[in-house]
Amino acid sequence: MSTELDFIPPAKPIIGTEEREAVDRVLASGMVAQGPEAAAFEQEFSAALVGGREVVAVNSGTSGQHLGMLALGLKPGDEVIVPSFTFAATANSVAVSGGVPVFVDVDPETFTLDPAAVEAAVTERTVGIQPVHLYGHPASMDQLVEIAQRHGLWLFEDAAQAHGATWNGAQVGTFGDAVMYSLYPTKNMTSGEGGMVGCASSETARQVRLLRNQGMEKQYANEVAGYNNRMTDIHAAIGRVQLGKLPAWTATRQANAAFFDAHLEGVVTPVVRENASHVYHQYTVRIEGATAAERDAFATALREEHKVGCGVYYPTPVHRLETFQIDLDLPVTELLAREVLSLPVHPSLSELDRERIVAAVNTVAKAGA
Ligand SMILES: *Cc1c(COP(=O)(O)O)cnc(C)c1O
């Protein structure tokens, strides 16, 4: 029985009996490492989300970005254009692959790469662009594809938060040379931990497969120095079940978002471009004009006075983290880092939860206005 005092968590993975039965089936088979479940998961994921492109399963989204970039031919010192307003993995994956992340600003409405800023950042050392479909809203893919083609750059989509989002009616992940999806527990679907790499060419896919498994396609015929970034069949079995549930979960996220759009007051609600569908990994509002301290106080009031969990993704722009410490002026990124606040939008919200979230946000916004 739920009472009004239950804390509404900001995210909540849904693991059902089907997932448990799938894991049991793999455990009972005695073959738990990468095998037939992972292969079936790749096929099903490709058909459902990546327009039939070849997909390679790996042990995390970050591994997928790392291997994908190596497969695309990234060499030490090569520059890759990335947003700074994202999770650190976007830039980390460039850095650990030997490349140099070049941070540019984002669009203030969609929070995704600003194509004009990308164009301005291209140098003779640039080899690729890594747009992030942040919170589940697609980046401006027509302009980014055009810029990439004109300069001969590869495009690697970071779709960690955007399983199934569309742009001009096509799913994200079908625009670039490669795409990565994360299967971390708080993402729109999970395998426990895991990542999927979709590839436009079968040669890129082959390279990712080689790098995933010690450089081997045939056992003990190692071709290159590779890694062990395989996905176990235990994880793949969970992912296969979750993939089947994703469409209904996405529809619920979208219905929750529509409810918030209609009822929230005193905050800036998310923009959805006319040619886009948003899958609401996060429902992120802006507390317009707030300082970081004021936004943090808003979040504290939601949590402590109203028991509404919420999150700030991301409070520090990646270029300013200790990892990179780059002195850059990215005004939209700085503004968003001060103002954004993500509300629970996950598919386990009850109707009462949604009403409590709206009442809480509207009350706190009014008190602060
Ligand atoms: C989660 C995430 C990643 C990394 O995925 P993992 O599976 O956690 O390694 C990369 N980019 C973005 C934008 C993410 O949200």
CSV table of C-alpha atoms and ligand atoms in Angstrom, one decimal:
chain,number,residue,atom,x,y,z
A,1,MET,CA,0.0,0.0,0.0
A,2,SER,CA,1.4,3.4,-0.9
A,3,THR,CA,1.0,6.5,1.2
A,4,GLU,CA,1.5,10.1,0.3
A,5,LEU,CA,4.8,10.0,2.2
A,6,ASP,CA,6.5,7.5,-0.1
A,7,PHE,CA,9.6,9.0,-1.7
A,8,ILE,CA,9.3,9.1,-5.5
A,9,PRO,CA,12.7,7.9,-6.9
A,10,PRO,CA,14.2,9.9,-9.8
A,11,ALA,CA,14.8,6.6,-11.7
A,12,LYS,CA,13.6,3.0,-11.2
A,13,PRO,CA,14.7,0.1,-13.3
A,14,ILE,CA,11.9,-2.4,-13.8
A,15,ILE,CA,13.0,-6.0,-13.5
A,16,GLY,CA,10.2,-8.6,-13.8
A,17,THR,CA,9.8,-12.3,-13.6
A,18,GLU,CA,10.5,-12.7,-17.3
A,19,GLU,CA,14.0,-11.3,-16.8
A,20,ARG,CA,14.6,-13.7,-13.9
A,21,GLU,CA,13.4,-16.6,-15.9
A,22,ALA,CA,15.6,-15.6,-18.8
A,23,VAL,CA,18.6,-15.5,-16.5
A,24,ASP,CA,17.7,-18.8,-15.0
A,25,ARG,CA,17.5,-20.4,-18.5
A,26,VAL,CA,21.1,-19.2,-19.2
A,27,LEU,CA,22.4,-20.4,-15.9
A,28,ALA,CA,20.7,-23.8,-16.3
A,29,SER,CA,22.3,-24.2,-19.7
A,30,GLY,CA,25.8,-24.0,-18.1
A,31,MET,CA,27.0,-21.6,-20.9
A,32,VAL,CA,27.1,-18.2,-19.4
A,33,ALA,CA,29.8,-16.3,-21.4
A,34,GLN,CA,29.0,-14.5,-24.7
A,35,GLY,CA,27.2,-17.0,-26.9
A,36,PRO,CA,23.8,-17.5,-28.6
A,37,GLU,CA,21.8,-15.1,-26.3
A,38,ALA,CA,24.2,-12.2,-27.2
A,39,ALA,CA,24.0,-13.1,-30.9
A,40,ALA,CA,20.2,-13.2,-30.8
A,41,PHE,CA,20.1,-9.9,-28.8
A,42,GLU,CA,22.3,-8.2,-31.5
A,43,GLN,CA,19.8,-9.4,-34.2
A,44,GLU,CA,16.7,-8.3,-32.4
A,45,PHE,CA,18.2,-5.0,-31.3
A,46,SER,CA,19.2,-4.2,-34.8
A,47,ALA,CA,15.7,-4.9,-36.2
A,48,ALA,CA,13.9,-3.0,-33.5
A,49,LEU,CA,16.1,0.1,-33.1
A,50,VAL,CA,18.8,0.4,-35.7
A,51,GLY,CA,17.1,-0.1,-39.0
A,52,GLY,CA,18.7,-3.5,-39.6
A,53,ARG,CA,22.3,-2.2,-39.4
A,54,GLU,CA,24.8,-4.6,-38.0
A,55,VAL,CA,25.0,-4.4,-34.2
A,56,VAL,CA,27.7,-5.6,-31.8
A,57,ALA,CA,27.0,-6.2,-28.1
A,58,VAL,CA,29.6,-5.1,-25.6
A,59,ASN,CA,29.9,-4.9,-21.8
A,60,SER,CA,29.1,-1.2,-21.5
A,61,GLY,CA,28.1,1.9,-23.5
A,62,THR,CA,31.5,3.4,-22.7
A,63,SER,CA,33.3,0.2,-24.1
A,64,GLY,CA,31.1,0.6,-27.2
A,65,GLN,CA,32.2,4.2,-27.7
A,66,HIS,CA,35.9,3.2,-27.2
A,67,LEU,CA,35.9,0.3,-29.6
A,68,GLY,CA,33.7,2.1,-32.1
A,69,MET,CA,36.1,5.0,-32.3
A,70,LEU,CA,39.1,2.7,-32.7
A,71,ALA,CA,37.2,0.9,-35.4
A,72,LEU,CA,36.5,4.1,-37.2
A,73,GLY,CA,40.3,4.6,-37.3
A,74,LEU,CA,40.9,7.2,-34.6
A,75,LYS,CA,44.6,7.9,-34.2
A,76,PRO,CA,46.5,9.6,-31.4
A,77,GLY,CA,46.1,13.4,-31.6
A,78,ASP,CA,43.0,13.2,-33.8
A,79,GLU,CA,40.3,15.7,-32.8
A,80,VAL,CA,36.7,14.7,-32.2
A,81,ILE,CA,34.0,17.4,-31.7
A,82,VAL,CA,31.8,16.7,-28.7
A,83,PRO,CA,29.4,18.7,-26.5
A,84,SER,CA,30.5,19.6,-23.0
A,85,PHE,CA,27.0,19.5,-21.7
A,86,THR,CA,26.8,15.6,-21.4
A,87,PHE,CA,27.9,12.7,-19.3
A,88,ALA,CA,31.7,12.5,-19.0
A,89,ALA,CA,31.8,9.2,-20.9
A,90,THR,CA,31.2,11.0,-24.2
A,91,ALA,CA,34.6,12.8,-23.9
A,92,ASN,CA,36.3,10.1,-21.9
A,93,SER,CA,35.8,7.7,-24.7
A,94,VAL,CA,37.6,10.0,-27.1
A,95,ALA,CA,40.4,10.5,-24.6
A,96,VAL,CA,41.0,6.9,-23.7
A,97,SER,CA,41.0,6.1,-27.5
A,98,GLY,CA,44.0,8.5,-27.9
A,99,GLY,CA,41.9,11.3,-29.4
A,100,VAL,CA,41.4,14.9,-28.3
A,101,PRO,CA,37.9,15.9,-27.4
A,102,VAL,CA,37.1,19.4,-28.7
A,103,PHE,CA,34.2,20.8,-26.7
A,104,VAL,CA,31.6,23.0,-28.3
A,105,ASP,CA,28.4,24.7,-27.1
A,106,VAL,CA,24.8,23.3,-27.4
A,107,ASP,CA,21.4,24.6,-28.6
A,108,PRO,CA,19.6,26.2,-25.6
A,109,GLU,CA,16.3,24.6,-26.5
A,110,THR,CA,17.2,20.9,-27.3
A,111,PHE,CA,20.4,20.8,-25.2
A,112,THR,CA,22.2,19.1,-28.1
A,113,LEU,CA,25.2,20.1,-30.3
A,114,ASP,CA,24.8,23.5,-31.9
A,115,PRO,CA,25.7,22.8,-35.6
A,116,ALA,CA,27.1,26.3,-36.1
A,117,ALA,CA,29.5,25.8,-33.2
A,118,VAL,CA,30.5,22.4,-34.7
A,119,GLU,CA,31.3,24.0,-38.0
A,120,ALA,CA,33.4,26.7,-36.3
A,121,ALA,CA,35.4,24.1,-34.4
A,122,VAL,CA,36.5,22.0,-37.5
A,123,THR,CA,40.3,22.1,-38.0
A,124,GLU,CA,42.7,20.1,-40.2
A,125,ARG,CA,43.0,17.6,-37.3
A,126,THR,CA,39.3,17.0,-36.9
A,127,VAL,CA,38.3,13.4,-37.8
A,128,GLY,CA,34.9,13.0,-36.3
A,129,ILE,CA,31.8,14.5,-34.6
A,130,GLN,CA,30.1,12.8,-31.6
A,131,PRO,CA,26.6,14.2,-31.1
A,132,VAL,CA,24.7,13.2,-28.0
A,133,HIS,CA,20.9,12.7,-28.2
A,134,LEU,CA,20.7,14.2,-24.7
A,135,TYR,CA,17.8,13.2,-22.4
A,136,GLY,CA,16.3,11.3,-25.3
A,137,HIS,CA,15.9,14.2,-27.8
A,138,PRO,CA,17.7,13.8,-31.1
A,139,ALA,CA,20.5,16.1,-32.1
A,140,SER,CA,20.0,18.2,-35.3
A,141,MET,CA,21.0,15.3,-37.5
A,142,ASP,CA,20.4,16.8,-41.0
A,143,GLN,CA,22.8,19.7,-40.3
A,144,LEU,CA,25.4,17.5,-38.6
A,145,VAL,CA,25.3,14.9,-41.4
A,146,GLU,CA,25.8,17.7,-43.9
A,147,ILE,CA,28.8,19.2,-42.0
A,148,ALA,CA,30.3,15.8,-41.6
A,149,GLN,CA,30.0,15.0,-45.3
A,150,ARG,CA,31.3,18.3,-46.4
A,151,HIS,CA,34.5,18.0,-44.3
A,152,GLY,CA,35.0,14.2,-44.7
A,153,LEU,CA,34.4,13.5,-41.0
A,154,TRP,CA,32.8,10.5,-39.4
A,155,LEU,CA,29.7,10.8,-37.2
A,156,PHE,CA,29.4,8.7,-34.1
A,157,GLU,CA,26.0,9.0,-32.4
A,158,ASP,CA,25.9,8.8,-28.6
A,159,ALA,CA,22.4,7.4,-28.2
A,160,ALA,CA,23.0,6.2,-24.6
A,161,GLN,CA,19.8,8.0,-23.6
A,162,ALA,CA,17.8,7.8,-26.7
A,163,HIS,CA,16.7,4.2,-27.6
A,164,GLY,CA,14.1,4.6,-30.3
A,165,ALA,CA,14.0,8.4,-30.6
A,166,THR,CA,13.3,9.6,-34.2
A,167,TRP,CA,14.4,12.5,-36.4
A,168,ASN,CA,12.5,13.1,-39.6
A,169,GLY,CA,10.8,9.8,-39.0
A,170,ALA,CA,14.1,7.8,-38.9
A,171,GLN,CA,15.4,6.3,-35.7
A,172,VAL,CA,18.5,7.8,-34.2
A,173,GLY,CA,21.5,5.6,-34.8
A,174,THR,CA,20.7,5.3,-38.5
A,175,PHE,CA,22.3,8.7,-39.5
A,176,GLY,CA,25.9,8.2,-38.4
A,177,ASP,CA,28.8,5.9,-39.3
A,178,ALA,CA,28.3,4.3,-35.9
A,179,VAL,CA,26.1,4.6,-32.8
A,180,MET,CA,26.3,3.6,-29.2
A,181,TYR,CA,23.4,2.7,-26.9
A,182,SER,CA,23.9,2.2,-23.2
A,183,LEU,CA,22.1,-0.6,-21.2
A,184,TYR,CA,23.0,0.8,-17.8
A,185,PRO,CA,20.1,0.2,-15.2
A,186,THR,CA,18.8,3.7,-15.2
A,187,LYS,CA,18.7,4.0,-19.1
A,188,ASN,CA,15.4,3.4,-21.0
A,189,MET,CA,16.1,-0.3,-21.0
A,190,THR,CA,18.9,-2.4,-19.3
A,191,SER,CA,20.9,-5.6,-19.4
A,192,GLY,CA,22.4,-5.0,-16.0
A,193,GLU,CA,25.4,-3.3,-17.6
A,194,GLY,CA,26.0,-3.4,-21.4
A,195,GLY,CA,26.2,-1.5,-24.6
A,196,MET,CA,25.3,-1.9,-28.2
A,197,VAL,CA,27.3,-0.5,-31.2
A,198,GLY,CA,25.4,-0.1,-34.5
A,199,CYS,CA,27.6,0.3,-37.6
A,200,ALA,CA,26.8,1.6,-41.1
A,201,SER,CA,29.5,-0.6,-42.7
A,202,SER,CA,30.2,-4.3,-42.2
A,203,GLU,CA,33.9,-3.5,-42.0
A,204,THR,CA,33.4,-1.2,-39.0
A,205,ALA,CA,31.3,-3.9,-37.4
A,206,ARG,CA,34.0,-6.5,-38.0
A,207,GLN,CA,36.6,-4.2,-36.4
A,208,VAL,CA,34.4,-3.7,-33.3
A,209,ARG,CA,33.9,-7.5,-33.1
A,210,LEU,CA,37.7,-8.1,-33.3
A,211,LEU,CA,38.5,-5.5,-30.7
A,212,ARG,CA,35.8,-6.8,-28.4
A,213,ASN,CA,37.4,-10.3,-28.4
A,214,GLN,CA,41.2,-10.1,-28.2
A,215,GLY,CA,41.4,-9.3,-31.9
A,216,MET,CA,40.0,-12.7,-32.9
A,217,GLU,CA,37.3,-13.6,-35.3
A,218,LYS,CA,38.5,-17.2,-35.5
A,219,GLN,CA,39.6,-18.7,-32.2
A,220,TYR,CA,43.4,-18.4,-31.7
A,221,ALA,CA,43.8,-16.6,-35.0
A,222,ASN,CA,44.4,-13.2,-33.4
A,223,GLU,CA,44.6,-10.4,-36.0
A,224,VAL,CA,45.1,-7.3,-33.8
A,225,ALA,CA,45.7,-6.5,-30.2
A,226,GLY,CA,42.2,-6.3,-28.8
A,227,TYR,CA,40.3,-6.2,-25.5
A,228,ASN,CA,37.9,-8.4,-23.6
A,229,ASN,CA,34.7,-6.3,-23.8
A,230,ARG,CA,32.3,-9.1,-24.4
A,231,MET,CA,28.7,-9.1,-23.2
A,232,THR,CA,27.8,-12.3,-21.2
A,233,ASP,CA,24.7,-14.3,-22.2
A,234,ILE,CA,23.3,-13.6,-18.7
A,235,HIS,CA,23.2,-9.9,-19.5
A,236,ALA,CA,22.0,-10.5,-23.1
A,237,ALA,CA,19.1,-12.6,-21.8
A,238,ILE,CA,18.0,-9.7,-19.6
A,239,GLY,CA,18.4,-7.2,-22.5
A,240,ARG,CA,16.3,-9.4,-24.9
A,241,VAL,CA,13.3,-9.3,-22.5
A,242,GLN,CA,13.7,-5.6,-21.8
A,243,LEU,CA,13.8,-4.9,-25.6
A,244,GLY,CA,10.3,-6.4,-25.9
A,245,LYS,CA,9.0,-4.1,-23.2
A,246,LEU,CA,10.7,-0.9,-24.5
A,247,PRO,CA,7.9,0.3,-26.8
A,248,ALA,CA,5.3,0.3,-24.0
A,249,TRP,CA,7.7,1.9,-21.5
A,250,THR,CA,8.6,4.7,-24.1
A,251,ALA,CA,4.9,5.4,-24.6
A,252,THR,CA,4.4,5.7,-20.8
A,253,ARG,CA,7.4,8.0,-20.6
A,254,GLN,CA,5.8,10.2,-23.3
A,255,ALA,CA,2.4,10.2,-21.6
A,256,ASN,CA,4.0,11.2,-18.3
A,257,ALA,CA,5.9,14.0,-20.2
A,258,ALA,CA,2.7,15.2,-21.8
A,259,PHE,CA,1.0,15.4,-18.4
A,260,PHE,CA,3.9,17.5,-17.1
A,261,ASP,CA,3.9,19.7,-20.2
A,262,ALA,CA,0.2,20.4,-19.6
A,263,HIS,CA,0.3,21.1,-15.9
A,264,LEU,CA,3.7,22.5,-14.8
A,265,GLU,CA,3.9,26.2,-14.0
A,266,GLY,CA,6.9,28.5,-13.3
A,267,VAL,CA,9.5,26.3,-15.0
A,268,VAL,CA,10.6,26.0,-18.6
A,269,THR,CA,9.4,22.6,-19.9
A,270,PRO,CA,11.4,20.6,-22.5
A,271,VAL,CA,11.2,21.6,-26.2
A,272,VAL,CA,10.5,18.9,-28.8
A,273,ARG,CA,11.4,19.8,-32.4
A,274,GLU,CA,8.5,19.3,-34.8
A,275,ASN,CA,10.4,16.6,-36.8
A,276,ALA,CA,11.5,14.8,-33.7
A,277,SER,CA,10.1,12.2,-31.2
A,278,HIS,CA,11.5,12.5,-27.7
A,279,VAL,CA,11.9,9.3,-25.6
A,280,TYR,CA,12.4,11.2,-22.3
A,281,HIS,CA,15.2,9.4,-20.7
A,282,GLN,CA,15.0,12.5,-18.6
A,283,TYR,CA,12.3,15.1,-18.3
A,284,THR,CA,14.4,18.1,-17.8
A,285,VAL,CA,13.1,21.6,-16.9
A,286,ARG,CA,15.0,24.8,-16.5
A,287,ILE,CA,14.6,27.1,-13.5
A,288,GLU,CA,15.0,30.2,-15.6
A,289,GLY,CA,17.4,32.8,-14.3
A,290,ALA,CA,18.5,30.6,-11.3
A,291,THR,CA,22.0,30.5,-9.9
A,292,ALA,CA,23.3,26.9,-9.3
A,293,ALA,CA,22.6,27.4,-5.6
A,294,GLU,CA,19.0,28.5,-6.3
A,295,ARG,CA,18.4,25.5,-8.5
A,296,ASP,CA,20.0,23.2,-5.9
A,297,ALA,CA,17.7,24.7,-3.2
A,298,PHE,CA,14.7,24.0,-5.6
A,299,ALA,CA,15.9,20.4,-5.8
A,300,THR,CA,16.4,20.1,-2.0
A,301,ALA,CA,12.8,21.5,-1.4
A,302,LEU,CA,11.4,18.9,-3.9
A,303,ARG,CA,13.2,16.1,-2.1
A,304,GLU,CA,12.9,17.1,1.5
A,305,GLU,CA,9.5,18.9,1.7
A,306,HIS,CA,7.7,16.9,-1.0
A,307,LYS,CA,9.5,13.6,-1.2
A,308,VAL,CA,10.0,14.0,-5.0
A,309,GLY,CA,13.3,12.7,-6.1
A,310,CYS,CA,15.1,14.7,-8.8
A,311,GLY,CA,18.5,15.0,-10.4
A,312,VAL,CA,20.9,17.5,-11.9
A,313,TYR,CA,22.4,16.2,-15.2
A,314,TYR,CA,25.0,17.6,-15.3
A,315,PRO,CA,26.1,20.2,-12.7
A,316,THR,CA,29.7,20.6,-14.1
A,317,PRO,CA,30.4,21.0,-17.9
A,318,VAL,CA,32.8,18.3,-18.9
A,319,HIS,CA,35.5,20.6,-20.1
A,320,ARG,CA,35.8,22.1,-16.6
A,321,LEU,CA,36.1,18.7,-14.8
A,322,GLU,CA,39.4,17.9,-13.3
A,323,THR,CA,39.9,15.4,-16.1
A,324,PHE,CA,40.2,18.1,-18.7
A,325,GLN,CA,40.4,21.5,-17.1
A,326,ILE,CA,40.1,23.4,-20.4
A,327,ASP,CA,39.6,27.2,-20.3
A,328,LEU,CA,36.7,27.8,-22.8
A,329,ASP,CA,33.7,30.1,-23.0
A,330,LEU,CA,30.6,28.0,-23.6
A,331,PRO,CA,27.8,30.3,-22.4
A,332,VAL,CA,24.8,28.1,-23.2
A,333,THR,CA,26.5,25.1,-21.5
A,334,GLU,CA,27.2,27.2,-18.4
A,335,LEU,CA,23.6,28.5,-18.3
A,336,LEU,CA,22.2,25.0,-18.6
A,337,ALA,CA,24.5,23.6,-15.9
A,338,ARG,CA,23.1,26.2,-13.5
A,339,GLU,CA,19.4,25.9,-14.5
A,340,VAL,CA,18.5,22.3,-15.4
A,341,LEU,CA,16.6,20.0,-13.1
A,342,SER,CA,15.3,16.5,-14.1
A,343,LEU,CA,12.0,15.2,-12.7
A,344,PRO,CA,11.0,11.6,-12.4
A,345,VAL,CA,9.4,10.5,-15.7
A,346,HIS,CA,10.0,6.8,-15.6
A,347,PRO,CA,7.3,4.3,-16.4
A,348,SER,CA,6.7,3.2,-12.8
A,349,LEU,CA,5.1,6.5,-11.9
A,350,SER,CA,1.5,6.1,-10.7
A,351,GLU,CA,-1.1,8.8,-11.5
A,352,LEU,CA,-0.9,10.0,-7.9
A,353,ASP,CA,2.9,10.3,-8.3
A,354,ARG,CA,2.5,12.4,-11.4
A,355,GLU,CA,0.0,14.7,-9.6
A,356,ARG,CA,2.3,14.9,-6.6
A,357,ILE,CA,5.3,15.9,-8.8
A,358,VAL,CA,3.2,18.6,-10.5
A,359,ALA,CA,1.9,20.0,-7.2
A,360,ALA,CA,5.4,19.9,-5.7
A,361,VAL,CA,7.1,21.7,-8.6
A,362,ASN,CA,4.4,24.3,-8.9
A,363,THR,CA,4.5,25.0,-5.2
A,364,VAL,CA,8.3,25.4,-5.0
A,365,ALA,CA,8.3,27.5,-8.2
A,366,LYS,CA,5.7,29.8,-6.8
A,367,ALA,CA,7.5,30.2,-3.4
A,368,GLY,CA,10.7,31.1,-5.2
A,369,ALA,CA,9.2,33.5,-7.8
B,1,LIG,C1,25.3,6.4,-19.8
B,1,LIG,C2,25.9,7.2,-20.8
B,1,LIG,C3,27.1,6.8,-21.4
B,1,LIG,C4,27.9,5.6,-21.0
B,1,LIG,O1,27.2,4.4,-21.0
B,1,LIG,P1,27.6,3.3,-19.9
B,1,LIG,O2,26.8,2.1,-20.3
B,1,LIG,O3,27.3,3.8,-18.6
B,1,LIG,O4,29.1,3.0,-20.1
B,1,LIG,C5,27.7,7.6,-22.4
B,1,LIG,N1,27.1,8.7,-22.8
B,1,LIG,C6,25.9,9.2,-22.2
B,1,LIG,C7,25.3,10.5,-22.7
B,1,LIG,C8,25.3,8.5,-21.2
B,1,LIG,O5,24.2,8.9,-20.6
